[in-house]
Coordinates of C-alpha atoms and ligand atoms in Angstrom, one line a residue:
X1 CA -10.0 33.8 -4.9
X2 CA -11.6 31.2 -3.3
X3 CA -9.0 29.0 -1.0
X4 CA -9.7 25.0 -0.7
X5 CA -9.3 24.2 2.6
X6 CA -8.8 20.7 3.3
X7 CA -9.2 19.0 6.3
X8 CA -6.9 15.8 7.5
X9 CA -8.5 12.5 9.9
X10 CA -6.4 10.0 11.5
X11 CA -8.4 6.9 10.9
X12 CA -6.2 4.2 12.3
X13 CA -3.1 3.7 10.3
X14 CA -4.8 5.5 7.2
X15 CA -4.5 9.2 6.8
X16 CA -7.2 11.0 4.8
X17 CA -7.7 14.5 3.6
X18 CA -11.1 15.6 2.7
X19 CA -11.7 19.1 0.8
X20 CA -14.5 21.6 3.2
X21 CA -17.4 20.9 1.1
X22 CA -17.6 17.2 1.5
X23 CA -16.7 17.4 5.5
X24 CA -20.4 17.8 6.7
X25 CA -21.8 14.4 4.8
X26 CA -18.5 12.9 6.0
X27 CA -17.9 12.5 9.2
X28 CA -15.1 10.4 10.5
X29 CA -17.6 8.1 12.5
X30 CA -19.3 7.5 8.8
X31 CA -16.1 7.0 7.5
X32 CA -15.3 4.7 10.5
X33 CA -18.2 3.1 9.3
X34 CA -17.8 3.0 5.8
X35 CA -14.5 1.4 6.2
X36 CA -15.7 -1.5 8.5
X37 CA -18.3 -2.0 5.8
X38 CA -16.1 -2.2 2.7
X39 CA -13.7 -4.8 4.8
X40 CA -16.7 -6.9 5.9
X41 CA -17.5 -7.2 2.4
X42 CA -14.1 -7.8 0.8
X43 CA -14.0 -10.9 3.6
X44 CA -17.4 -12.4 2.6
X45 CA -16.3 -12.5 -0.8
X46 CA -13.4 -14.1 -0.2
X47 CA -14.4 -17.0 1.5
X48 CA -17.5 -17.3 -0.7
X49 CA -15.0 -18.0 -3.3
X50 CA -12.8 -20.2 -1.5
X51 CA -15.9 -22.3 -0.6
X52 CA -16.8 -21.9 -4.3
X53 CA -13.9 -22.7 -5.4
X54 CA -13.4 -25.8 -3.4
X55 CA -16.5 -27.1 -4.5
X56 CA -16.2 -26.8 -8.1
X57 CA -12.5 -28.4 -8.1
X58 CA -13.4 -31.8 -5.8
X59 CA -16.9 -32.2 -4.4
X60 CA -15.8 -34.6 -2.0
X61 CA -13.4 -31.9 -0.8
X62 CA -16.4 -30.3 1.7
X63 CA -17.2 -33.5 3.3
X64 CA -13.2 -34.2 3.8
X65 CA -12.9 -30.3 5.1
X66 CA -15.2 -30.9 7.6
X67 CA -15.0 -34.5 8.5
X68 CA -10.8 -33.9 8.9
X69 CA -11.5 -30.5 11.2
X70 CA -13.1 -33.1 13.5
X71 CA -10.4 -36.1 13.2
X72 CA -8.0 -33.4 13.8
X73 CA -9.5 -32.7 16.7
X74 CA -9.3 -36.2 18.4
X75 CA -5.6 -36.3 17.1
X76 CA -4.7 -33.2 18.9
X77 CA -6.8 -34.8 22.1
X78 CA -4.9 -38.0 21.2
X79 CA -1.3 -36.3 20.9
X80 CA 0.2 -38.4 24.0
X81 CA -0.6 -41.5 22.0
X82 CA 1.8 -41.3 19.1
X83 CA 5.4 -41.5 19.4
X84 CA 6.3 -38.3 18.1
X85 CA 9.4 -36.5 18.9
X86 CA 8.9 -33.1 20.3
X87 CA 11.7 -31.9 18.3
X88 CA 10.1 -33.0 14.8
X89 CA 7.1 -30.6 15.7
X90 CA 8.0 -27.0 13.7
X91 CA 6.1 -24.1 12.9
X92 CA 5.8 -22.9 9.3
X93 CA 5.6 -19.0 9.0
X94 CA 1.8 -18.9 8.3
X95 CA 1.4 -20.5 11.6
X96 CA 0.4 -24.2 10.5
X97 CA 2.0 -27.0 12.4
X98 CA 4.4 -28.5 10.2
X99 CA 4.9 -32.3 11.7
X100 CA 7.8 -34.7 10.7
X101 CA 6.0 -37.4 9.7
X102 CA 8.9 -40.0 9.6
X103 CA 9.3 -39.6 13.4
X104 CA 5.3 -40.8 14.0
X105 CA 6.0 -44.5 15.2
X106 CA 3.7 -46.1 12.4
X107 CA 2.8 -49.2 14.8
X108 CA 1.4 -46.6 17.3
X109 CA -0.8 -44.8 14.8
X110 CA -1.8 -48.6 13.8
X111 CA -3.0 -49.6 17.5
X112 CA -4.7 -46.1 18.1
X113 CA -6.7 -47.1 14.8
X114 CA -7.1 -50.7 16.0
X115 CA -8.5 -49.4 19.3
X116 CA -11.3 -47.9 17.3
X117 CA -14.7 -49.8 16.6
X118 CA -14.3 -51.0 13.0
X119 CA -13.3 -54.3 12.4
X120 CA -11.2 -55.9 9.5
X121 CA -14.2 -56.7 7.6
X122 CA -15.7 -53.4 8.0
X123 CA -14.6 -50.5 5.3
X124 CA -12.1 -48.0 6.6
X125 CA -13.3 -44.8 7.6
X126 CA -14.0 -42.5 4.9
X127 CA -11.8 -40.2 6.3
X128 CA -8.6 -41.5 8.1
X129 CA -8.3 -41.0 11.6
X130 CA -4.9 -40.7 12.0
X131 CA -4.0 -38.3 9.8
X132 CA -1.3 -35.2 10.4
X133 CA -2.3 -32.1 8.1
X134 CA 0.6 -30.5 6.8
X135 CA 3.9 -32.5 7.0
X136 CA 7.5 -31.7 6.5
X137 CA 8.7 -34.1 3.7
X138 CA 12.0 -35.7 4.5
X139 CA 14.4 -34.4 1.9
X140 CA 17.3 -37.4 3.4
X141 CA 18.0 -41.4 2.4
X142 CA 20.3 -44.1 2.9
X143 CA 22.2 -44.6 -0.4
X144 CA 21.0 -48.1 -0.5
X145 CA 17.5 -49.3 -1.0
X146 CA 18.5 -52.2 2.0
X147 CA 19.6 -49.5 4.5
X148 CA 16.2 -47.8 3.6
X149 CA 14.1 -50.7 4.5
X150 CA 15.7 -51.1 7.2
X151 CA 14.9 -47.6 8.4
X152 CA 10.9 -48.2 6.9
X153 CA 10.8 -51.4 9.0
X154 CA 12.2 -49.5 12.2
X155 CA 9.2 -47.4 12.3
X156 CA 6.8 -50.6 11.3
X157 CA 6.0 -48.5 7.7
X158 CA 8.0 -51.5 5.8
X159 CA 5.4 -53.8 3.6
X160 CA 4.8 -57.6 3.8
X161 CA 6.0 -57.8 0.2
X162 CA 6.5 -56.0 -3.4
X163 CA 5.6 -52.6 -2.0
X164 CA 2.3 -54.0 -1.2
X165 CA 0.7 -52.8 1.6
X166 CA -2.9 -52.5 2.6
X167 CA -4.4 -51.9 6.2
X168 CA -5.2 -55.1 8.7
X169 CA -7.4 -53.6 10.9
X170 CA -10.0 -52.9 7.9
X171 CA -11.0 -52.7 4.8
X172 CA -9.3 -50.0 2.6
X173 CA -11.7 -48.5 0.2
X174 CA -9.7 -48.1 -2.8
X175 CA -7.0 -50.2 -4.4
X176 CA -4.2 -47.8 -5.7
X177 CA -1.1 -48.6 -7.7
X178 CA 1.3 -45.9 -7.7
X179 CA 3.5 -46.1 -11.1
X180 CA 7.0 -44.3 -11.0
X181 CA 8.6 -43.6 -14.2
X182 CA 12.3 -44.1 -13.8
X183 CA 15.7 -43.9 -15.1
X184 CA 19.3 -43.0 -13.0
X185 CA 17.4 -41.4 -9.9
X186 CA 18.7 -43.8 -7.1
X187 CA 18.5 -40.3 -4.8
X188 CA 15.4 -39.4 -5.0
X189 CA 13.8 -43.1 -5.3
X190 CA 15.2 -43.6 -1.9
X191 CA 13.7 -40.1 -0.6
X192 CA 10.4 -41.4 -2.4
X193 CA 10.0 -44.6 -0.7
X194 CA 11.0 -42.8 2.7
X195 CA 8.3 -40.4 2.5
X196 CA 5.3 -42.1 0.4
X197 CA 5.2 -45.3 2.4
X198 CA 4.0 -43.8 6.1
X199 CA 2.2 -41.4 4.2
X200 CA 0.0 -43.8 2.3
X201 CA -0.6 -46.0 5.2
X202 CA -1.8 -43.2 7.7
X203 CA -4.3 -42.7 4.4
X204 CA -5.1 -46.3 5.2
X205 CA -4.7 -47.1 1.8
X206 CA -4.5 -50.5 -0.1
X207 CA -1.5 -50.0 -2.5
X208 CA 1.3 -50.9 -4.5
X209 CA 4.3 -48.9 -5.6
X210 CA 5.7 -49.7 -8.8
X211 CA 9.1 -48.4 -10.4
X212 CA 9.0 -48.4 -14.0
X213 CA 12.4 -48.4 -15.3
X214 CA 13.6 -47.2 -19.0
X215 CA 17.1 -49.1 -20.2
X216 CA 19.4 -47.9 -22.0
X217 CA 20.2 -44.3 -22.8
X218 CA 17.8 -43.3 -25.5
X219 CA 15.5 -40.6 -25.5
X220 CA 13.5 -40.4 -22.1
X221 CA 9.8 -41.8 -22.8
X222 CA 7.5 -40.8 -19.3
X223 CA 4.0 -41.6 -21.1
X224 CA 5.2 -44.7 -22.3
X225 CA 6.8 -46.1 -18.8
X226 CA 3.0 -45.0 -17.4
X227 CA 1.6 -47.2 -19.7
X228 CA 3.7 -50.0 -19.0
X229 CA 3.4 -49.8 -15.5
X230 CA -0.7 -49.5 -15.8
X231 CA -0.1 -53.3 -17.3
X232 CA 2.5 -54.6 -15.0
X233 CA 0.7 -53.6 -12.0
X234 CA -2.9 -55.1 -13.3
X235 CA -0.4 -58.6 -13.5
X236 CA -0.3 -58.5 -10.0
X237 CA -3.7 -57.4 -8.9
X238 CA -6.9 -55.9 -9.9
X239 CA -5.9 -52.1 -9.1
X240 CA -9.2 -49.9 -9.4
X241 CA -6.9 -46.6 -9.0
X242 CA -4.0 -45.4 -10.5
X243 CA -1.4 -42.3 -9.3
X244 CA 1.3 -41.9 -12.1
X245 CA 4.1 -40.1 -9.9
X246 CA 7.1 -38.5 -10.7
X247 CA 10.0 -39.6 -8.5
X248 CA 11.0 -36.1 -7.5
X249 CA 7.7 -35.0 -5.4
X250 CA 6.9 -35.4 -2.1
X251 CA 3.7 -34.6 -0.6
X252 CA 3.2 -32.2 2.0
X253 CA -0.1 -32.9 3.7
X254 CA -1.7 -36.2 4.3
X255 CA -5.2 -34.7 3.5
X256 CA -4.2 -35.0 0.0
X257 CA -5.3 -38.5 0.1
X258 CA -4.4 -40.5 -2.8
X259 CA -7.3 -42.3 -4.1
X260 CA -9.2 -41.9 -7.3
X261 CA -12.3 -39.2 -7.2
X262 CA -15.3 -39.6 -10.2
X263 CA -12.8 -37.4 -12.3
X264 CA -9.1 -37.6 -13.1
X265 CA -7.0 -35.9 -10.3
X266 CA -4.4 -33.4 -10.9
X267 CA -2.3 -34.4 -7.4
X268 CA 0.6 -31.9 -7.8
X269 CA -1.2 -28.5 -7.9
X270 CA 1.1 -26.4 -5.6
X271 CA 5.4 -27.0 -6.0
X272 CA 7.5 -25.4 -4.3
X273 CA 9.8 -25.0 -7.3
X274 CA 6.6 -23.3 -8.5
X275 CA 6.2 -21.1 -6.3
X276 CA 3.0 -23.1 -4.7
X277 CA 1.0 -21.6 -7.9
X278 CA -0.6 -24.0 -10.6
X279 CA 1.3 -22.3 -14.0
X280 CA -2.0 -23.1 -16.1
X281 CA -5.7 -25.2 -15.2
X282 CA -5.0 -27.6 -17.9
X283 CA -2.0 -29.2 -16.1
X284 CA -2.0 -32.8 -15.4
X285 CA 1.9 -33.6 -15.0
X286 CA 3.7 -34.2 -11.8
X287 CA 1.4 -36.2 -9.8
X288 CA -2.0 -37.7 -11.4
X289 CA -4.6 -40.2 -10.6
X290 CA -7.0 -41.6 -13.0
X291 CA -9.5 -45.0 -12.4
X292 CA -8.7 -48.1 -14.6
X293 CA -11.7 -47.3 -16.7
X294 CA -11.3 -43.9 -17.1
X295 CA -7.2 -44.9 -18.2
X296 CA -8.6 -47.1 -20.7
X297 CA -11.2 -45.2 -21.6
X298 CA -8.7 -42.6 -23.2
X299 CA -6.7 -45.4 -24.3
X300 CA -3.9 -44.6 -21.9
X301 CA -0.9 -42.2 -22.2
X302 CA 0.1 -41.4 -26.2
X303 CA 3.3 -43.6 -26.4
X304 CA 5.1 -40.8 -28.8
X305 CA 6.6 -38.1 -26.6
X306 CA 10.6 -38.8 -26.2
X307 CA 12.3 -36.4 -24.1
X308 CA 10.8 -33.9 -21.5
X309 CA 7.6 -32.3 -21.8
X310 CA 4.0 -32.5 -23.8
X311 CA 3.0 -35.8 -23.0
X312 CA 1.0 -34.7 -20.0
X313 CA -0.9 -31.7 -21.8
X314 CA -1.9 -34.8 -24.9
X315 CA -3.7 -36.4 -21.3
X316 CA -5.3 -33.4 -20.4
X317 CA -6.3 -33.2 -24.3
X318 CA -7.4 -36.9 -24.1
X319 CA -9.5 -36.4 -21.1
X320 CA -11.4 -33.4 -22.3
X321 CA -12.3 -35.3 -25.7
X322 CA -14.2 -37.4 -23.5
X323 CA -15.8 -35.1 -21.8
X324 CA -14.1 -36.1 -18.4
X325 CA -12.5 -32.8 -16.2
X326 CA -8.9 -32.6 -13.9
X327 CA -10.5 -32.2 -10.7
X328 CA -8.0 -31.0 -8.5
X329 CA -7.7 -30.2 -3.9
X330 CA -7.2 -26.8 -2.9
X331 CA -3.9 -25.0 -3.1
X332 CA -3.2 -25.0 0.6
X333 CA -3.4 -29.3 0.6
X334 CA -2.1 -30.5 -3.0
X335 CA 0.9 -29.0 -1.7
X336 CA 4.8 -30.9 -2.6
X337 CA 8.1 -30.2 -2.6
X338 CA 10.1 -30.8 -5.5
X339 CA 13.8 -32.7 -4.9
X340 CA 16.2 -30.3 -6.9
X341 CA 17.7 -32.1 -10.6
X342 CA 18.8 -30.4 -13.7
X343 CA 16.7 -29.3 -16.1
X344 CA 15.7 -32.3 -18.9
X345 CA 16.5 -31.3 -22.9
X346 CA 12.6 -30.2 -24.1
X347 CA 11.6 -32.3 -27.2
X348 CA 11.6 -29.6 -29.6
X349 CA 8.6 -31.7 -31.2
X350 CA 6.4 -32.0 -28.6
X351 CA 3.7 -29.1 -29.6
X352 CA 3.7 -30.5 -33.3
X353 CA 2.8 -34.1 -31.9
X354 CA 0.2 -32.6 -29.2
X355 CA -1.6 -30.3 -32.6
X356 CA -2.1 -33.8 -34.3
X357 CA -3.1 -36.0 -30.9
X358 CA -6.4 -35.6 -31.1
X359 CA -6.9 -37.6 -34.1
X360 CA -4.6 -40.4 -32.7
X361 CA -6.2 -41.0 -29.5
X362 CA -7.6 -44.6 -31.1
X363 CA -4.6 -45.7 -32.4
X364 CA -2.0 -44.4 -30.3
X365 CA -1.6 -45.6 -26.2
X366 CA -2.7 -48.6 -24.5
X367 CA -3.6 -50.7 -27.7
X368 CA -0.3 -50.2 -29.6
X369 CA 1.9 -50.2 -26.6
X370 CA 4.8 -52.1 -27.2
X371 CA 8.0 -52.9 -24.8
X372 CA 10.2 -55.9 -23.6
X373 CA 10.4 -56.5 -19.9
X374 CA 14.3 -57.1 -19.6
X375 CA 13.6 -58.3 -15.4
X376 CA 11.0 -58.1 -12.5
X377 CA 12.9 -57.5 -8.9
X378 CA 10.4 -58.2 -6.3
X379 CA 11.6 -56.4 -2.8
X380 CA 9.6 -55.5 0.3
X381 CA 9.5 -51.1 -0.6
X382 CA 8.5 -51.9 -4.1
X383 CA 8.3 -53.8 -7.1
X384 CA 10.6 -53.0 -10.0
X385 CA 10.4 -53.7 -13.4
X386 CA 13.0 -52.5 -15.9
X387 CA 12.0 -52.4 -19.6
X388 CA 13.4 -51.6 -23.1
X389 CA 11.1 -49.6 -24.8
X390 CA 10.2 -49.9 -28.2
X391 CA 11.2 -47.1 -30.4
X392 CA 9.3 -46.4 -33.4
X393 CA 11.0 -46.9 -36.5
Ligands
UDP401 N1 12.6 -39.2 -14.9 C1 13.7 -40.0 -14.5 N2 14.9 -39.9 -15.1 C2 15.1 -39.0 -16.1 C3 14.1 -38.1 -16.5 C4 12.9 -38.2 -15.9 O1 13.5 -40.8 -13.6 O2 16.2 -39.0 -16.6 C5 11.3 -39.3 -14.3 C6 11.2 -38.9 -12.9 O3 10.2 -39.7 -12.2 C7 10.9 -37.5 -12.9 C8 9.9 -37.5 -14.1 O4 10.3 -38.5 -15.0 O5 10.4 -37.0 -11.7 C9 9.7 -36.1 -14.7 O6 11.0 -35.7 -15.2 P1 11.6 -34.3 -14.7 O7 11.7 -34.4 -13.2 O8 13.0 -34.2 -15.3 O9 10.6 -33.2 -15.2 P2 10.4 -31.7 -14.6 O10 10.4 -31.8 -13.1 O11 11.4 -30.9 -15.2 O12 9.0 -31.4 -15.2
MN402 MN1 11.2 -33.0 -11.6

């Protein structure tokens, strides 16, 4: 009887066997070869379909890529400029620098842009120039909002006025008003405002942060606070962009920039609490942005979701009826952290409302919005407008 002899090579770490008869068309330098070959091409694919990828979520995306690979460039040459404390500079364990952004003076990020050739009339880069990468979100607040401002106008990051802050040294591109639906989250407000406001001014943008409060103890309403912030901020100015934004997120990289893109923008793609993985593509909760026109457009947010969950997926439903897409930055840079809270009660309702929402999108939102501002508190780290919501009878 015939014995099969096999035959073992040491390629690298890998160990094959290969039986007699295939030995002489298999050398180990054609396997060598082989090998290489097979990796080369696994690599090509992949960043084909990153590049791929990135295009199809957020065109824009491989201009910023490219554009930022340069600014970070002059902000690494530039290093000795900013007041940053050598302790606040970590390193995560892929290797990215993770920078404390807090502990960047904001008035010396301000003169390095000033020192640059653009004047106040001129529009702000397309790109900001000061602008960190990944960041390590601050997950710390003084328990009062005057201790906080004190601490925002320490490192120059505190507005003029009513959270209103827009760049002096030229002209911001978009007009952004960040809407906060709110009720009994002092903590994480504080932590918010900490964070967001150096953040949005290294983006150079022109914005206003508004906290939308729900009285009383009734059922939670998100949608409906977004819609009522979308008016009360248009009281104050002509916002062009809008980023409704959960309290409990903090961005983690300042490439994310918050403006508003030709499509809505799904902000939040990668939480930590999620494991940094999107659960499904049609998500458009956490952290969106949406233009005044395309908000109105879909007649704003339905106003019939109380309690958790739903009224973000009858968005996504809203969009798509009219044939707009969630465009959405790559994993590695809509990255937050999520501050830790229990759990919210689901609406047990919420996926009989979101079956019937297409046929309501006329009726139900903007136009039959309907609330009572109970009182308007005007302070420098935001403005804050509590309401009592109208519950349908
Ligand atoms: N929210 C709030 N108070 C509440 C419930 C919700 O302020 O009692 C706001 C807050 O901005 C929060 C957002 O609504 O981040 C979404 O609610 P939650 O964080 O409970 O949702 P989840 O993280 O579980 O999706
Ligand atoms: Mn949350």
């Amino acid at each position: 009887m015939k014995r099969c002899i096999k035959s073992e090579y040491n390629i690298g770490i890998i160990n094959l066997q290969v039986n007699n008869g295939a030995m002489s068309l298999l050398s180990p330098r054609l396997l060598k070869v082989l090998l290489l070959l097979v990796l080369a091409f696994i690599i090509l694919q992949y960043s084909y379909t990153t590049i791929f990828e990135a295009r199809r979520i957020d065109p824009l995306f491989i201009v910023n890529s490219s554009l930022l690979a340069r600014n970070q460039f002059f902000f690494m040459k530039n290093r000795s400029n900013y007041a940053i404390n050598k302790n606040s500079v970590s390193w995560t364990s892929d290797g990215a620098q993770m920078t404390n952004a807090l502990l960047v003076d904001a008035t010396a990020s301000q003169n390095l842009a000033s020192q640059q050739t653009y004047s106040s009339n001129e529009l702000c880069p397309l790109i900001p120039p000061n602008l960190l990468g990944p960041i390590k979100p601050e997950k710390d607040a003084p328990a009062t909002l005057e201790e906080l401002e004190h601490e925002l106008e320490a490192i120059g990051a505190l507005p003029p006025s009513d959270g209103q802050w827009r760049p002096s040294y030229c002209k911001a591109r978009d007009r952004v008003a960040i809407i906060i639906p709110y009720r009994d989250r002092a903590h994480h407000l504080n932590i918010f405002l900490k964070n967001i406001h150096p953040f949005l001014q290294r983006q150079q943008i022109d914005y206003g942060i508004f906290v939308i409060e729900q009285a009383g103890y009734g059922m939670f309403n998100r949608a409906m606070l977004m819609n009522v912030g979308f008016v009360e901020a248009l009281k104050f100015r002509e916002f062009d962009c809008f980023i409704f934004h959960d309290v409990d997120l903090l961005p983690e990289d300042d490439r994310n920039l918050y403006t508003c893109p030709d499509q809505p923008r799904h902000m939040s793609v990668a939480v930590d609490s999620m494991k940094y993985r999107l659960p499904y593509s049609d998500l458009f909760g956490g952290v969106s942005a949406m233009t005044k026109s395309q908000f109105e457009l879909v007649n704003g947010f339905s106003n019939m979701y109380w309690g958790w969950g739903g009224e973000d997926d009858d968005m996504a439903a809203r969009l798509k009826s009219v044939g707009l897409h969630i465009s959405r930055y790559p994993n590695n840079i809509a990255r937050y952290t999520m501050l830790s809270h229990r759990k919210e009660k689901a609406n047990p309702k919420r996926f009989e409302i979101l079956y019937s929402g297409r046929k309501r999108i006329k009726e139900d939102g903007l136009n039959s919005l309907q609330y009572r501002r109970l009182s308007l508190i005007r302070n420098r780290s935001l403005t804050w407008v509590l309401v009592e919501l109208a519950v349908p009878s």
